[in-house]
XYZ file of C-alpha atoms in Angstrom:
314
model
C -0.205 -0.063 -0.150
C 1.246 3.646 -0.991
C 2.040 5.030 2.412
C 0.275 8.189 1.574
C -2.870 6.397 1.258
C -2.421 4.515 4.509
C -1.735 7.971 6.534
C -4.973 9.191 5.047
C -6.976 6.458 5.900
C -5.833 6.515 9.537
C -6.481 10.159 9.739
C -10.008 9.528 8.630
C -10.497 6.680 11.030
C -9.272 8.667 13.769
C -11.922 11.341 13.015
C -15.185 9.340 12.643
C -17.335 7.353 15.141
C -16.335 3.901 15.464
C -12.858 4.521 13.779
C -10.894 3.025 16.548
C -12.637 -0.146 16.561
C -12.534 -0.429 12.269
C -8.567 0.456 12.636
C -8.318 -2.555 15.114
C -9.963 -4.802 12.724
C -7.979 -3.792 9.817
C -4.868 -4.314 11.758
C -6.008 -7.942 12.393
C -6.681 -8.114 8.615
C -3.759 -6.267 6.977
C -1.679 -4.711 9.481
C 0.867 -5.714 12.403
C -1.546 -7.927 14.102
C -2.240 -10.265 10.913
C 0.869 -12.299 11.768
C 0.371 -12.353 15.730
C 2.663 -15.104 16.364
C 5.457 -13.692 14.638
C 4.879 -10.282 16.119
C 4.935 -11.622 19.474
C 8.309 -13.565 18.847
C 9.762 -10.476 17.711
C 8.815 -8.558 21.050
C 10.286 -11.507 22.988
C 13.326 -11.079 21.214
C 13.050 -7.344 22.256
C 12.471 -8.450 25.718
C 15.687 -10.499 25.862
C 17.622 -7.823 24.329
C 16.346 -5.394 27.245
C 16.920 -7.726 29.945
C 20.451 -8.619 28.584
C 21.306 -4.682 28.460
C 19.836 -4.298 32.143
C 21.983 -7.445 33.411
C 25.131 -5.706 31.987
C 24.214 -2.484 33.953
C 23.993 -4.681 37.289
C 20.181 -5.163 37.115
C 18.857 -8.651 37.239
C 15.305 -9.145 36.853
C 14.032 -11.142 39.571
C 12.674 -8.922 42.551
C 12.737 -5.653 40.630
C 10.109 -3.103 40.391
C 9.159 -2.165 36.931
C 7.326 0.571 35.057
C 6.029 -0.076 31.503
C 5.259 3.132 29.530
C 2.859 2.006 26.594
C 1.217 -1.540 27.203
C -0.212 -1.709 23.772
C -2.641 -4.453 22.531
C -1.379 -7.308 24.639
C 1.092 -7.185 27.255
C 4.281 -9.179 26.354
C 6.699 -7.617 28.447
C 4.680 -7.383 31.557
C 3.947 -11.386 31.435
C 7.961 -12.063 30.580
C 8.766 -9.895 33.398
C 6.314 -11.687 35.753
C 7.599 -15.044 34.539
C 11.040 -13.909 34.959
C 10.311 -13.059 38.607
C 9.958 -9.268 38.798
C 8.537 -8.433 42.104
C 5.928 -5.753 40.247
C 5.066 -4.498 36.775
C 3.077 -1.491 36.554
C 2.217 -0.923 32.978
C 0.378 2.390 31.896
C -1.158 3.301 28.612
C -2.779 6.436 27.466
C -5.653 4.561 25.650
C -7.073 1.277 26.848
C -5.956 -0.573 24.126
C -5.345 -3.807 25.620
C -7.806 -6.623 24.483
C -8.417 -9.917 26.569
C -8.394 -12.158 23.439
C -5.114 -10.929 22.390
C -3.857 -11.208 26.114
C -4.995 -14.879 26.268
C -3.502 -15.627 22.966
C -0.096 -13.719 24.293
C 0.039 -15.926 27.369
C -0.689 -19.197 25.544
C 2.237 -18.548 22.880
C 4.589 -17.303 25.618
C 4.474 -21.173 26.298
C 6.770 -21.731 23.847
C 9.585 -19.257 24.766
C 9.705 -20.276 28.597
C 13.161 -21.810 28.508
C 14.127 -18.506 26.722
C 12.673 -16.413 29.716
C 14.215 -18.344 32.526
C 17.509 -18.184 30.744
C 17.496 -14.418 30.118
C 15.823 -13.674 33.656
C 18.763 -16.155 35.220
C 16.020 -18.197 37.182
C 15.255 -21.895 37.246
C 12.931 -23.035 34.503
C 10.370 -24.856 36.678
C 9.622 -21.726 38.371
C 8.924 -19.857 35.132
C 6.849 -22.904 34.182
C 4.784 -22.804 37.569
C 4.098 -19.180 37.151
C 3.149 -19.538 33.601
C 0.456 -22.526 34.614
C -0.784 -20.278 37.220
C -1.287 -17.645 34.868
C -3.061 -19.477 32.188
C -5.200 -21.156 34.778
C -6.378 -17.818 36.235
C -6.722 -16.141 32.737
C -9.025 -18.931 31.568
C -11.371 -18.235 34.240
C -11.800 -14.629 33.302
C -9.158 -13.005 36.025
C -7.820 -9.724 35.300
C -3.843 -9.234 35.030
C -3.434 -8.153 38.516
C -5.417 -11.320 39.804
C -3.974 -13.571 37.294
C -0.356 -12.657 38.432
C -0.726 -12.801 41.961
C -0.753 -8.917 42.013
C 2.376 -8.513 40.293
C 1.012 -6.904 37.130
C -0.977 -3.807 37.670
C -2.593 -2.234 34.502
C -3.668 1.406 34.152
C -5.428 2.772 31.318
C -6.444 5.361 30.369
C -3.254 6.733 32.375
C -0.848 9.381 32.064
C 2.951 8.159 32.687
C 3.724 11.923 33.156
C 1.788 11.991 36.347
C 1.971 8.283 37.480
C 0.747 9.076 41.059
C 3.489 6.536 42.257
C 5.507 7.344 45.570
C 8.866 9.032 45.256
C 11.557 6.092 44.737
C 9.026 3.361 44.174
C 10.549 1.777 40.738
C 13.849 0.451 39.912
C 13.541 0.301 36.163
C 11.174 2.411 33.878
C 11.095 1.013 30.359
C 9.410 1.472 26.864
C 9.722 -0.602 23.748
C 8.850 1.234 20.112
C 6.973 4.073 22.108
C 8.699 6.889 22.354
C 8.867 7.805 18.707
C 5.171 8.196 18.827
C 5.192 10.620 21.818
C 5.407 14.605 21.280
C 8.613 16.044 22.501
C 7.243 18.128 25.265
C 5.440 14.648 26.824
C 8.716 13.034 26.551
C 10.586 15.627 28.977
C 7.725 15.112 31.138
C 8.180 11.610 31.249
C 11.669 11.886 31.989
C 10.931 14.341 34.661
C 8.408 11.887 36.058
C 10.962 8.854 35.819
C 13.695 10.634 37.767
C 11.127 11.228 40.550
C 9.684 7.533 40.589
C 12.864 5.848 40.389
C 15.007 4.534 43.348
C 18.507 5.844 43.516
C 20.710 4.152 40.863
C 17.395 3.247 39.173
C 17.387 3.087 35.482
C 15.193 4.016 32.396
C 15.547 1.706 29.446
C 13.947 2.748 26.092
C 14.475 1.191 22.780
C 13.331 3.716 20.087
C 12.460 2.957 16.357
C 13.025 6.446 14.974
C 12.585 5.535 11.444
C 9.927 6.349 8.941
C 7.357 3.520 10.047
C 5.497 3.817 6.613
C 8.536 2.056 5.230
C 6.893 -1.237 6.555
C 4.056 -0.969 4.586
C 5.279 0.826 1.277
C 8.555 -0.901 0.156
C 9.200 1.829 -2.384
C 10.235 3.974 0.389
C 12.798 3.701 3.261
C 13.332 4.576 6.963
C 14.553 8.223 6.245
C 11.948 9.038 3.827
C 9.832 11.452 6.200
C 12.895 13.864 6.485
C 11.902 15.316 3.326
C 8.951 17.348 4.666
C 8.514 20.255 6.764
C 6.267 19.942 9.984
C 3.197 21.369 8.067
C 3.681 19.051 5.296
C 4.081 16.174 7.367
C 0.771 16.968 9.351
C -1.019 15.765 6.314
C -0.161 12.190 7.050
C 0.710 12.065 10.644
C -2.376 10.893 12.549
C -3.645 9.606 15.805
C -3.068 5.806 15.005
C 0.590 6.424 13.632
C 1.947 9.900 15.239
C 5.725 10.103 14.566
C 7.435 12.758 16.125
C 10.501 12.335 13.707
C 12.982 12.992 16.402
C 16.334 11.537 15.809
C 18.287 9.155 18.247
C 20.435 11.615 19.623
C 17.550 13.707 20.787
C 16.088 10.896 23.119
C 19.549 10.342 24.717
C 20.641 13.971 24.969
C 17.225 14.835 26.652
C 18.015 12.124 29.299
C 21.020 13.931 30.008
C 19.405 17.571 30.311
C 17.129 15.679 32.849
C 20.089 14.943 35.263
C 20.422 10.972 34.113
C 23.780 9.321 33.722
C 23.904 7.293 30.138
C 25.181 3.891 30.784
C 24.327 2.411 27.447
C 23.829 4.235 23.781
C 23.580 1.648 20.958
C 23.069 4.398 18.385
C 25.262 3.658 15.234
C 25.508 5.409 11.814
C 25.041 2.667 9.260
C 26.784 3.342 5.747
C 23.609 2.317 3.666
C 21.447 5.036 5.831
C 24.147 7.514 5.108
C 23.847 6.600 1.408
C 20.280 6.665 1.460
C 20.261 10.306 3.016
C 22.933 11.488 0.424
C 20.683 10.545 -2.281
C 17.398 12.251 -1.063
C 16.238 15.885 -0.576
C 16.170 16.530 3.008
C 13.984 19.545 4.172
C 15.997 22.389 5.559
C 14.301 22.300 9.029
C 17.124 19.307 9.584
C 20.019 21.028 8.345
C 21.398 21.511 11.860
C 21.616 17.803 12.559
C 25.170 16.547 11.046
C 24.126 13.683 8.631
C 26.006 10.809 10.794
C 23.221 11.637 13.480
C 20.238 12.382 11.021
C 20.391 8.964 9.594
C 20.520 6.851 12.602
C 17.046 5.052 12.670
C 16.988 3.283 15.955
C 18.465 3.351 19.343
C 18.602 1.507 22.924
C 19.796 3.391 25.959
C 20.068 2.901 29.611
C 19.662 6.226 31.854
C 20.625 5.892 35.146
C 19.604 8.145 38.308
C 22.452 9.421 40.088
C 22.653 8.050 43.856
C 22.634 11.793 44.974
C 19.593 12.698 43.338
C 16.432 13.682 44.689
C 12.997 14.625 43.374
C 12.191 18.085 43.067
């Protein structure tokens, strides 16, 4: 599908009654939810990467208090964290997208990944298997996430991650996966400030950001730098509530964490030669001229930002 057509369709659906429900059904039939098992497997890969980076930063999953920003349609990361022994997983979403049919399917499919979850979390497989059995049994009786997880998973939606209401220092890890690229910059700043408040001393934020043009996934005629051709005004023709893209570059997210007082323990942003070539071969709007090409062309970043031990919430 031509990316412009998709953008216009989504913009219309966002403005008409019943558009959100219709958008979900289109996602199930034609979009990212069409291959549910494949998409979930990719999320498990991402979760393993996150847990590995956290482990390298000295944070092991068992006993950790987590705060996820952006639950989505189904709770892969909260389930995997629960199965791996997290003490608490609070997950917030601005919109109540979570679907119980997909949640049930998510729990079932995760049964094929229990050995990987146990290995990544560093816990015995029988413990993970026991938690998984309990989770499935409870969900099948109609239990909500909190009950099914024995109080570990706490889902809040609609909820504002910039005003969580959590106590100061109540969280060890704040994380998101492919979320921040869909959030306005001023809201990201507010999320960073709230994260600094709710994190314990030496607690961390882990964010995985896919900051390439997402329309490239549905239209193979364009690449992930395509949206840099346009001014903000031009981009508003296609930007929409279902696929809002802020077009911020990878360094912005990391530098923003530094501005809020975090120390950066990890920054995976890498300039890839093929992206530099794509950038050089296309017109770039002058509003991006202040960004060096080596930074402008980066389309993904994982980073860990740590709260200094001496920091107190203001």
